Amino acid sequence: MSNHCCKFRKLEPLPHTSVTFNDRFWSPRLKVNREVTIPHNLKMIRETGRLDNFLKAAGKMKGEFRGFFFNDSDVYKWMEAVALSLATHLDPKLEADLNEAIDAVAAAQQPNGYLNTYFTLREPDKRWTNTRLMHELYCAGHLIEAAVAHFNATGKRTLLNVACRFADCIDGIFGPGKRRGAPGHEEVELALVKLYHATGETRYLKLAQFFLDTRGTEPSTFLAEITNPDEKWDPSVFQAHLPVRQQFEVVGHSVRAMYLYSAMADVYAETGDPLLLAALDKLWANMTGKRMYLTGGLGSTARYEGFTSDFDLPNEAYAETCAGIGCIFWNHRMLGLQAHSHFGDVIENTLYNNVLSGVGLDGASFFYENPLRRRNGGKERTPWYDCACCPPNVARLLASLGEYVCSKSPEGLWIHLYAGCTINADVNGVPVKLTQKTDYPWSGSTEITVSVKAAAEFAVCLRLPGWSREQVISVNGAPVQFANSNGYACIRRRWADGDKISLKLGMEPVRVEANPHVEADFAKVALRRGPLVYCLEEADNGRELFAVTLPNNAQVKAEFKNDVLGGVVLLEALAEMPDYSRWDGKLYREATARGASHHKMTAIPYCCWANRGAGEMIVWLNSAE
Amino acid sequence: MSNHCCKFRKLEPLPHTSVTFNDRFWSPRLKVNREVTIPHNLKMIRETGRLDNFLKAAGKMKGEFRGFFFNDSDVYKWMEAVALSLATHLDPKLEADLNEAIDAVAAAQQPNGYLNTYFTLREPDKRWTNTRLMHELYCAGHLIEAAVAHFNATGKRTLLNVACRFADCIDGIFGPGKRRGAPGHEEVELALVKLYHATGETRYLKLAQFFLDTRGTEPSTFLAEITNPDEKWDPSVFQAHLPVRQQFEVVGHSVRAMYLYSAMADVYAETGDPLLLAALDKLWANMTGKRMYLTGGLGSTARYEGFTSDFDLPNEAYAETCAGIGCIFWNHRMLGLQAHSHFGDVIENTLYNNVLSGVGLDGASFFYENPLRRRNGGKERTPWYDCACCPPNVARLLASLGEYVCSKSPEGLWIHLYAGCTINADVNGVPVKLTQKTDYPWSGSTEITVSVKAAAEFAVCLRLPGWSREQVISVNGAPVQFANSNGYACIRRRWADGDKISLKLGMEPVRVEANPHVEADFAKVALRRGPLVYCLEEADNGRELFAVTLPNNAQVKAEFKNDVLGGVVLLEALAEMPDYSRWDGKLYREATARGASHHKMTAIPYCCWANRGAGEMIVWLNSAE
């Protein structure tokens, strides 16, 4: 990645290319991502005119701009996914597709570096007049991220040069002594930090910081852009209600929020500004303590795709896939700043539940929203969206999954995610290979083999998941004492080639309850096993799932079923359904002792829901003494 | 009322003037209705230009039409309320106000009888071009109802003549051999039957029947009016999805539905068409068995102010006041057709809960919606609405309340509502006075004194409320056997002057449960005492009312409190709130045995809610073994 100073970063991420998966959970999903999702995205991008918009803006094709004004960003996210994928898996066809897209993008760039096909084609004289809503900077951010990924993957500057020219164009407009401003949809800030890492040009870092510093300060540059005096403007939807260092609650549009906090972490990593870290800690505590779904989903309302108020977590949630992805970005950065397992817990939880829910097992059907309850007639997966932010976003996250498995520090290696894979890293320049052998998340046993050329002393630190009741760790068959460092079991020793670490995490199914301030989950329980949240689907359990009651003493059995949903552990229990008889057409009656009938209940991992057609789904079940 | 044939009507309503209230529940409310609500309505009608629209249409005032296109109807409903009120309570000032309004209305009538100030002032060439949405017939119906009430109250034809001329105008346009059509918002049908009763002109009855017969038949006259081919048109919102005789589920806009079914009952009463009655029975069973709130509220969605699907009864209900009023109209007619107490039960329940909730204790603040749950920040009462259908509707219902107390038949008198009052009636021409002495609904004991000039044999039939567990009846202190005729205790004997009937209804507070198909109320109970549904308010119980749990064995005590809400019976119990401690900022955790703390819970009658400022309210409480 970057070889610039990271003086305040405690953990340094490994590039995603250092990890090779070979398990039965992730490997097939990543294969589907490469072979189905990424080509499917391109197909839809082409069919919907998103690539043509660049050719039109370049004067190479006739016709008008098509689609939403921010459609360029979908192309860029797809390009980033391809670049990330090519870095681990060569694919000449995909590389040719990417190069064709790069040519189109480069051709659409204006002589002054400006690049946005909507404005070039539709409203050339309106550039930069509505930074609040019109997403020029947002699109620029995704261009930059794609360019950096392409540069990192190939060493080629074809796209990076385009991105730099556009970044320079932006830097020529915005900044101290130039125009005050900030993006209505955050994204360019974190991208500019990446561009700084890729190029070493500090002006990009400074511009990112400038955007952060301007956001939420008076006079509001957003307010100044509003021409309709009757427009009701809520700056909190844009996280522009307060200067960023004074923010303490996660508010507004969830994706915007996650990208903002990611950028704040990035800038903190470079500057060490303690006010940024203090704000991030408060925001993180508010999000995880009061505004996050059990699945890691973020956003309680569809109205502005965002957060509402503390503990307001209706199960017909918004929980946008992109917000979950942004949450992983942010927590990965937080993990870099403060090696604490609770950031890893959020990454794992969001990844295995909210984000995986966003893409069907077929790799070509998606959810924009990931609710914890689907009523009869609720939304189904679709192959695309007019606002198609999520499909390419999930593609780029999965293509870079290796990045989230392990980090390094001068002390050693920090394993965040358990998965069958090999990890190639170095500790202070000494090459180390770690081989994880596990059937995670179906099994809680992981064996990690250390491969070194010569014995070397360093630490291997294993995240102790917040969900696990007990952890047993041994090295070469002998129990080891380990230091618990902020939720990581740090085993420091002189490792010999072939040393084996064994980690056993209890994987019994557990009932989870929500804080009693959460109305939607009051007196209910959800089932979880390891990192996976479970749900009931109509396909297994019939309708009116809200009426299923799981007695507190009902035994919940886990069993792997090879023939269900590509192979999953199902949870089964003897639950209860109400006695519907003797109501005689009545709607209300004097309350009686409640009769109940047995209901053989089958729960599936939430990440696999909605792969068997329409039907009800529920996560939170009634509990009963 | 009418002296025309009622061959299929089993019970004949008494005019509202036959009943004089003298109790401590209704008397003060009816006084407030006369002295505050009705003048307040006039004030708002004047301030919002609703009366001026008539003067403008008459050419007596300059200016444009103001407000919604259906604003005439609010004036008419207010006029009806005044006429009904004047019939029981002389008030020269109010009578002068009414006469002034009658003059304005009459002056606005066009030479051909047409009368609608919106079309006359704004779109004179668009008359009758959009019967689906533009409410000309709806406004006509309210004009007719006001005119009949005025005629009945005063014997004057000043407004009746206006109504007849407009009805004749309509009759000249619509009908067999003329134009096919039906009103988009039902109302004129039931009004035309009233006009037929007032005038004896059968053409009005035939026109009402024509509108019913046309509704929902092919080709759709509504569809033919739609000019925008992209408009999505759902005929069920207008109860136009099926011919009325084939309808079997209550659907669409709830107020429209209630007025339609009322008219169907009216036409059945005249024609005896068995298909109409069969449809009404099915609709009634569907409504009361699957689509009605515990409070009698109707309408689960604000989207089209109407019904959704069976058992879909979210507690943040729409439950429009006008729909409750319409429901009383319909059930009163059903009671006329089939003397069965379950219609009386619906009237009582809807009146005491959903409808009374619609007007504040001050008589000058209203609810359009009457939900069973108000969250923090939910809607408050307001003095008026731009769409002001409810405030004058509740005024006219309360002004006519006497009509709902008692009916007659050749067999005798049928008491539907218990309230301290005198009832002057006749049985087959013999004058009978019944005096109810009771503190209903606070007490379940009612003493009814029969006053006759000479002893006479007839039946006094007492409704045995569906909510009451046991009823003890005696005459002159001696227990009597009575025949239970469809839920009425029919006491047939030779009554002597001064005979006293005593009815004792158990008034212990009870827990009510909802059919387990109702998701919103699953595993919950509501409290009811007599006809009154109870609720918890923030003023007594703090916030997060969703977390209150009422143990099944908790004793619920009832006590009359003179100083609360004008004097009400409160219900008190030792309930539970969850243990919020030891959560340590966590949002989710492995489920534990649930701790609980005691909560001294106070419930108030739902009809009195939202009279102590903003705050949470809840009807359905968690129950626990």
PDB file of N, CA, C and O in Angstrom, chain B residues 223-274:
ATOM      1  N   LEU B 223     -63.279   4.908 -14.563  1.00  0.00           N
ATOM      2  CA  LEU B 223     -62.168   4.676 -15.477  1.00  0.00           C
ATOM      3  C   LEU B 223     -62.294   5.572 -16.705  1.00  0.00           C
ATOM      4  O   LEU B 223     -61.306   6.118 -17.206  1.00  0.00           O
ATOM      5  N   ALA B 224     -63.545   5.722 -17.166  1.00  0.00           N
ATOM      6  CA  ALA B 224     -63.775   6.536 -18.359  1.00  0.00           C
ATOM      7  C   ALA B 224     -63.380   7.989 -18.132  1.00  0.00           C
ATOM      8  O   ALA B 224     -63.095   8.722 -19.085  1.00  0.00           O
ATOM      9  N   GLU B 225     -63.363   8.417 -16.878  1.00  0.00           N
ATOM     10  CA  GLU B 225     -63.031   9.819 -16.583  1.00  0.00           C
ATOM     11  C   GLU B 225     -61.533  10.074 -16.506  1.00  0.00           C
ATOM     12  O   GLU B 225     -61.101  11.220 -16.466  1.00  0.00           O
ATOM     13  N   ILE B 226     -60.756   9.002 -16.410  1.00  0.00           N
ATOM     14  CA  ILE B 226     -59.314   9.180 -16.214  1.00  0.00           C
ATOM     15  C   ILE B 226     -58.679   9.614 -17.519  1.00  0.00           C
ATOM     16  O   ILE B 226     -58.790   8.931 -18.538  1.00  0.00           O
ATOM     17  N   THR B 227     -58.029  10.777 -17.473  1.00  0.00           N
ATOM     18  CA  THR B 227     -57.443  11.310 -18.702  1.00  0.00           C
ATOM     19  C   THR B 227     -55.955  11.000 -18.803  1.00  0.00           C
ATOM     20  O   THR B 227     -55.408  10.922 -19.889  1.00  0.00           O
ATOM     21  N   ASN B 228     -55.291  10.800 -17.658  1.00  0.00           N
ATOM     22  CA  ASN B 228     -53.868  10.486 -17.679  1.00  0.00           C
ATOM     23  C   ASN B 228     -53.695   8.970 -17.763  1.00  0.00           C
ATOM     24  O   ASN B 228     -54.008   8.256 -16.813  1.00  0.00           O
ATOM     25  N   PRO B 229     -53.210   8.472 -18.906  1.00  0.00           N
ATOM     26  CA  PRO B 229     -53.126   7.012 -19.066  1.00  0.00           C
ATOM     27  C   PRO B 229     -52.154   6.356 -18.092  1.00  0.00           C
ATOM     28  O   PRO B 229     -52.217   5.156 -17.869  1.00  0.00           O
ATOM     29  N   ASP B 230     -51.236   7.145 -17.507  1.00  0.00           N
ATOM     30  CA  ASP B 230     -50.263   6.580 -16.571  1.00  0.00           C
ATOM     31  C   ASP B 230     -50.818   6.456 -15.150  1.00  0.00           C
ATOM     32  O   ASP B 230     -50.170   5.879 -14.277  1.00  0.00           O
ATOM     33  N   GLU B 231     -51.996   7.047 -14.920  1.00  0.00           N
ATOM     34  CA  GLU B 231     -52.510   7.018 -13.556  1.00  0.00           C
ATOM     35  C   GLU B 231     -52.819   5.593 -13.134  1.00  0.00           C
ATOM     36  O   GLU B 231     -53.456   4.835 -13.855  1.00  0.00           O
ATOM     37  N   LYS B 232     -52.323   5.262 -11.951  1.00  0.00           N
ATOM     38  CA  LYS B 232     -52.643   3.939 -11.403  1.00  0.00           C
ATOM     39  C   LYS B 232     -53.944   4.070 -10.631  1.00  0.00           C
ATOM     40  O   LYS B 232     -54.035   4.861  -9.692  1.00  0.00           O
ATOM     41  N   TRP B 233     -54.886   3.305 -10.989  1.00  0.00           N
ATOM     42  CA  TRP B 233     -56.238   3.481 -10.446  1.00  0.00           C
ATOM     43  C   TRP B 233     -56.637   2.207  -9.738  1.00  0.00           C
ATOM     44  O   TRP B 233     -56.656   1.123 -10.318  1.00  0.00           O
ATOM     45  N   ASP B 234     -56.909   2.346  -8.471  1.00  0.00           N
ATOM     46  CA  ASP B 234     -57.319   1.189  -7.687  1.00  0.00           C
ATOM     47  C   ASP B 234     -58.786   1.355  -7.305  1.00  0.00           C
ATOM     48  O   ASP B 234     -59.110   2.092  -6.378  1.00  0.00           O
ATOM     49  N   PRO B 235     -59.664   0.699  -8.038  1.00  0.00           N
ATOM     50  CA  PRO B 235     -61.095   0.923  -7.777  1.00  0.00           C
ATOM     51  C   PRO B 235     -61.517   0.511  -6.373  1.00  0.00           C
ATOM     52  O   PRO B 235     -62.517   1.014  -5.859  1.00  0.00           O
ATOM     53  N   SER B 236     -60.745  -0.366  -5.718  1.00  0.00           N
ATOM     54  CA  SER B 236     -61.185  -0.813  -4.397  1.00  0.00           C
ATOM     55  C   SER B 236     -61.090   0.316  -3.366  1.00  0.00           C
ATOM     56  O   SER B 236     -61.804   0.304  -2.367  1.00  0.00           O
ATOM     57  N   VAL B 237     -60.225   1.293  -3.609  1.00  0.00           N
ATOM     58  CA  VAL B 237     -60.170   2.442  -2.691  1.00  0.00           C
ATOM     59  C   VAL B 237     -61.531   3.144  -2.658  1.00  0.00           C
ATOM     60  O   VAL B 237     -61.920   3.720  -1.654  1.00  0.00           O
ATOM     61  N   PHE B 238     -62.265   3.048  -3.764  1.00  0.00           N
ATOM     62  CA  PHE B 238     -63.573   3.702  -3.905  1.00  0.00           C
ATOM     63  C   PHE B 238     -64.724   2.700  -3.770  1.00  0.00           C
ATOM     64  O   PHE B 238     -65.847   3.002  -4.122  1.00  0.00           O
ATOM     65  N   GLN B 239     -64.421   1.496  -3.293  1.00  0.00           N
ATOM     66  CA  GLN B 239     -65.428   0.440  -3.228  1.00  0.00           C
ATOM     67  C   GLN B 239     -66.099   0.234  -4.600  1.00  0.00           C
ATOM     68  O   GLN B 239     -67.300  -0.016  -4.687  1.00  0.00           O
ATOM     69  N   ALA B 240     -65.308   0.382  -5.653  1.00  0.00           N
ATOM     70  CA  ALA B 240     -65.857   0.239  -7.000  1.00  0.00           C
ATOM     71  C   ALA B 240     -65.199  -0.930  -7.721  1.00  0.00           C
ATOM     72  O   ALA B 240     -65.160  -0.977  -8.938  1.00  0.00           O
ATOM     73  N   HIS B 241     -64.681  -1.863  -6.953  1.00  0.00           N
ATOM     74  CA  HIS B 241     -63.978  -3.014  -7.518  1.00  0.00           C
ATOM     75  C   HIS B 241     -64.938  -4.135  -7.904  1.00  0.00           C
ATOM     76  O   HIS B 241     -64.601  -5.021  -8.673  1.00  0.00           O
ATOM     77  N   LEU B 242     -66.132  -4.094  -7.326  1.00  0.00           N
ATOM     78  CA  LEU B 242     -67.153  -5.119  -7.567  1.00  0.00           C
ATOM     79  C   LEU B 242     -68.522  -4.433  -7.471  1.00  0.00           C
ATOM     80  O   LEU B 242     -68.656  -3.427  -6.758  1.00  0.00           O
ATOM     81  N   PRO B 243     -69.528  -4.992  -8.128  1.00  0.00           N
ATOM     82  CA  PRO B 243     -70.885  -4.505  -7.860  1.00  0.00           C
ATOM     83  C   PRO B 243     -71.167  -4.626  -6.363  1.00  0.00           C
ATOM     84  O   PRO B 243     -70.674  -5.558  -5.704  1.00  0.00           O
ATOM     85  N   VAL B 244     -71.924  -3.697  -5.825  1.00  0.00           N
ATOM     86  CA  VAL B 244     -72.049  -3.646  -4.368  1.00  0.00           C
ATOM     87  C   VAL B 244     -72.630  -4.935  -3.789  1.00  0.00           C
ATOM     88  O   VAL B 244     -72.265  -5.343  -2.684  1.00  0.00           O
ATOM     89  N   ARG B 245     -73.483  -5.583  -4.521  1.00  0.00           N
ATOM     90  CA  ARG B 245     -74.100  -6.817  -3.994  1.00  0.00           C
ATOM     91  C   ARG B 245     -73.107  -7.976  -3.943  1.00  0.00           C
ATOM     92  O   ARG B 245     -73.385  -9.009  -3.333  1.00  0.00           O
ATOM     93  N   GLN B 246     -71.982  -7.826  -4.620  1.00  0.00           N
ATOM     94  CA  GLN B 246     -70.966  -8.892  -4.603  1.00  0.00           C
ATOM     95  C   GLN B 246     -69.817  -8.594  -3.652  1.00  0.00           C
ATOM     96  O   GLN B 246     -68.876  -9.367  -3.548  1.00  0.00           O
ATOM     97  N   GLN B 247     -69.878  -7.474  -2.987  1.00  0.00           N
ATOM     98  CA  GLN B 247     -68.771  -7.118  -2.096  1.00  0.00           C
ATOM     99  C   GLN B 247     -68.859  -7.928  -0.809  1.00  0.00           C
ATOM    100  O   GLN B 247     -69.953  -8.203  -0.309  1.00  0.00           O
ATOM    101  N   PHE B 248     -67.707  -8.321  -0.299  1.00  0.00           N
ATOM    102  CA  PHE B 248     -67.709  -9.205   0.867  1.00  0.00           C
ATOM    103  C   PHE B 248     -66.616  -8.849   1.870  1.00  0.00           C
ATOM    104  O   PHE B 248     -66.579  -9.361   2.965  1.00  0.00           O
ATOM    105  N   GLU B 249     -65.715  -7.958   1.478  1.00  0.00           N
ATOM    106  CA  GLU B 249     -64.667  -7.488   2.385  1.00  0.00           C
ATOM    107  C   GLU B 249     -64.729  -5.974   2.429  1.00  0.00           C
ATOM    108  O   GLU B 249     -64.908  -5.329   1.386  1.00  0.00           O
ATOM    109  N   VAL B 250     -64.538  -5.413   3.630  1.00  0.00           N
ATOM    110  CA  VAL B 250     -64.510  -3.951   3.725  1.00  0.00           C
ATOM    111  C   VAL B 250     -63.154  -3.494   3.194  1.00  0.00           C
ATOM    112  O   VAL B 250     -62.115  -3.941   3.653  1.00  0.00           O
ATOM    113  N   VAL B 251     -63.189  -2.628   2.205  1.00  0.00           N
ATOM    114  CA  VAL B 251     -61.947  -2.231   1.522  1.00  0.00           C
ATOM    115  C   VAL B 251     -61.929  -0.731   1.311  1.00  0.00           C
ATOM    116  O   VAL B 251     -62.956  -0.052   1.379  1.00  0.00           O
ATOM    117  N   GLY B 252     -60.714  -0.251   1.031  1.00  0.00           N
ATOM    118  CA  GLY B 252     -60.546   1.120   0.568  1.00  0.00           C
ATOM    119  C   GLY B 252     -60.745   2.151   1.660  1.00  0.00           C
ATOM    120  O   GLY B 252     -60.632   1.865   2.858  1.00  0.00           O
ATOM    121  N   HIS B 253     -61.029   3.342   1.219  1.00  0.00           N
ATOM    122  CA  HIS B 253     -61.221   4.510   2.079  1.00  0.00           C
ATOM    123  C   HIS B 253     -62.359   4.215   3.070  1.00  0.00           C
ATOM    124  O   HIS B 253     -63.480   3.929   2.690  1.00  0.00           O
ATOM    125  N   SER B 254     -62.052   4.295   4.355  1.00  0.00           N
ATOM    126  CA  SER B 254     -63.001   3.794   5.356  1.00  0.00           C
ATOM    127  C   SER B 254     -64.272   4.633   5.452  1.00  0.00           C
ATOM    128  O   SER B 254     -65.359   4.081   5.660  1.00  0.00           O
ATOM    129  N   VAL B 255     -64.149   5.941   5.341  1.00  0.00           N
ATOM    130  CA  VAL B 255     -65.341   6.784   5.456  1.00  0.00           C
ATOM    131  C   VAL B 255     -66.269   6.518   4.277  1.00  0.00           C
ATOM    132  O   VAL B 255     -67.484   6.310   4.445  1.00  0.00           O
ATOM    133  N   ARG B 256     -65.680   6.497   3.082  1.00  0.00           N
ATOM    134  CA  ARG B 256     -66.470   6.152   1.901  1.00  0.00           C
ATOM    135  C   ARG B 256     -67.216   4.836   2.134  1.00  0.00           C
ATOM    136  O   ARG B 256     -68.404   4.706   1.854  1.00  0.00           O
ATOM    137  N   ALA B 257     -66.478   3.843   2.650  1.00  0.00           N
ATOM    138  CA  ALA B 257     -67.064   2.516   2.837  1.00  0.00           C
ATOM    139  C   ALA B 257     -68.260   2.582   3.785  1.00  0.00           C
ATOM    140  O   ALA B 257     -69.324   2.025   3.501  1.00  0.00           O
ATOM    141  N   MET B 258     -68.101   3.283   4.899  1.00  0.00           N
ATOM    142  CA  MET B 258     -69.185   3.322   5.882  1.00  0.00           C
ATOM    143  C   MET B 258     -70.433   3.999   5.311  1.00  0.00           C
ATOM    144  O   MET B 258     -71.555   3.566   5.562  1.00  0.00           O
ATOM    145  N   TYR B 259     -70.219   5.060   4.536  1.00  0.00           N
ATOM    146  CA  TYR B 259     -71.371   5.759   3.959  1.00  0.00           C
ATOM    147  C   TYR B 259     -72.050   4.879   2.902  1.00  0.00           C
ATOM    148  O   TYR B 259     -73.282   4.886   2.778  1.00  0.00           O
ATOM    149  N   LEU B 260     -71.239   4.136   2.169  1.00  0.00           N
ATOM    150  CA  LEU B 260     -71.825   3.218   1.185  1.00  0.00           C
ATOM    151  C   LEU B 260     -72.687   2.163   1.861  1.00  0.00           C
ATOM    152  O   LEU B 260     -73.828   1.918   1.469  1.00  0.00           O
ATOM    153  N   TYR B 261     -72.100   1.518   2.881  1.00  0.00           N
ATOM    154  CA  TYR B 261     -72.852   0.434   3.517  1.00  0.00           C
ATOM    155  C   TYR B 261     -74.111   0.979   4.190  1.00  0.00           C
ATOM    156  O   TYR B 261     -75.142   0.305   4.232  1.00  0.00           O
ATOM    157  N   SER B 262     -74.039   2.196   4.720  1.00  0.00           N
ATOM    158  CA  SER B 262     -75.229   2.815   5.309  1.00  0.00           C
ATOM    159  C   SER B 262     -76.318   2.956   4.251  1.00  0.00           C
ATOM    160  O   SER B 262     -77.495   2.649   4.488  1.00  0.00           O
ATOM    161  N   ALA B 263     -75.914   3.413   3.082  1.00  0.00           N
ATOM    162  CA  ALA B 263     -76.897   3.592   2.009  1.00  0.00           C
ATOM    163  C   ALA B 263     -77.452   2.252   1.548  1.00  0.00           C
ATOM    164  O   ALA B 263     -78.646   2.128   1.236  1.00  0.00           O
ATOM    165  N   MET B 264     -76.595   1.233   1.494  1.00  0.00           N
ATOM    166  CA  MET B 264     -77.081  -0.101   1.112  1.00  0.00           C
ATOM    167  C   MET B 264     -78.138  -0.566   2.106  1.00  0.00           C
ATOM    168  O   MET B 264     -79.159  -1.153   1.722  1.00  0.00           O
ATOM    169  N   ALA B 265     -77.908  -0.309   3.388  1.00  0.00           N
ATOM    170  CA  ALA B 265     -78.874  -0.700   4.412  1.00  0.00           C
ATOM    171  C   ALA B 265     -80.175   0.085   4.236  1.00  0.00           C
ATOM    172  O   ALA B 265     -81.276  -0.459   4.357  1.00  0.00           O
ATOM    173  N   ASP B 266     -80.040   1.374   3.932  1.00  0.00           N
ATOM    174  CA  ASP B 266     -81.232   2.209   3.711  1.00  0.00           C
ATOM    175  C   ASP B 266     -82.063   1.677   2.546  1.00  0.00           C
ATOM    176  O   ASP B 266     -83.286   1.601   2.627  1.00  0.00           O
ATOM    177  N   VAL B 267     -81.377   1.371   1.453  1.00  0.00           N
ATOM    178  CA  VAL B 267     -82.111   0.912   0.269  1.00  0.00           C
ATOM    179  C   VAL B 267     -82.702  -0.471   0.526  1.00  0.00           C
ATOM    180  O   VAL B 267     -83.837  -0.762   0.120  1.00  0.00           O
ATOM    181  N   TYR B 268     -81.954  -1.318   1.255  1.00  0.00           N
ATOM    182  CA  TYR B 268     -82.529  -2.623   1.613  1.00  0.00           C
ATOM    183  C   TYR B 268     -83.791  -2.445   2.447  1.00  0.00           C
ATOM    184  O   TYR B 268     -84.791  -3.153   2.248  1.00  0.00           O
ATOM    185  N   ALA B 269     -83.763  -1.481   3.361  1.00  0.00           N
ATOM    186  CA  ALA B 269     -84.924  -1.265   4.238  1.00  0.00           C
ATOM    187  C   ALA B 269     -86.167  -0.924   3.405  1.00  0.00           C
ATOM    188  O   ALA B 269     -87.294  -1.234   3.808  1.00  0.00           O
ATOM    189  N   GLU B 270     -85.939  -0.312   2.252  1.00  0.00           N
ATOM    190  CA  GLU B 270     -87.071   0.071   1.413  1.00  0.00           C
ATOM    191  C   GLU B 270     -87.452  -1.008   0.421  1.00  0.00           C
ATOM    192  O   GLU B 270     -88.628  -1.175   0.098  1.00  0.00           O
ATOM    193  N   THR B 271     -86.454  -1.742  -0.070  1.00  0.00           N
ATOM    194  CA  THR B 271     -86.721  -2.669  -1.178  1.00  0.00           C
ATOM    195  C   THR B 271     -86.725  -4.119  -0.743  1.00  0.00           C
ATOM    196  O   THR B 271     -87.309  -4.963  -1.423  1.00  0.00           O
ATOM    197  N   GLY B 272     -86.041  -4.426   0.333  1.00  0.00           N
ATOM    198  CA  GLY B 272     -85.974  -5.809   0.764  1.00  0.00           C
ATOM    199  C   GLY B 272     -85.141  -6.703  -0.139  1.00  0.00           C
ATOM    200  O   GLY B 272     -85.196  -7.932  -0.036  1.00  0.00           O
ATOM    201  N   ASP B 273     -84.307  -6.110  -0.963  1.00  0.00           N
ATOM    202  CA  ASP B 273     -83.472  -6.898  -1.872  1.00  0.00           C
ATOM    203  C   ASP B 273     -82.538  -7.803  -1.060  1.00  0.00           C
ATOM    204  O   ASP B 273     -81.600  -7.321  -0.413  1.00  0.00           O
ATOM    205  N   PRO B 274     -82.741  -9.115  -1.095  1.00  0.00           N
ATOM    206  CA  PRO B 274     -81.963  -9.997  -0.226  1.00  0.00           C
ATOM    207  C   PRO B 274     -80.465  -9.981  -0.545  1.00  0.00           C
ATOM    208  O   PRO B 274     -79.641 -10.252   0.335  1.00  0.00           O
TER     209      PRO B 274
END
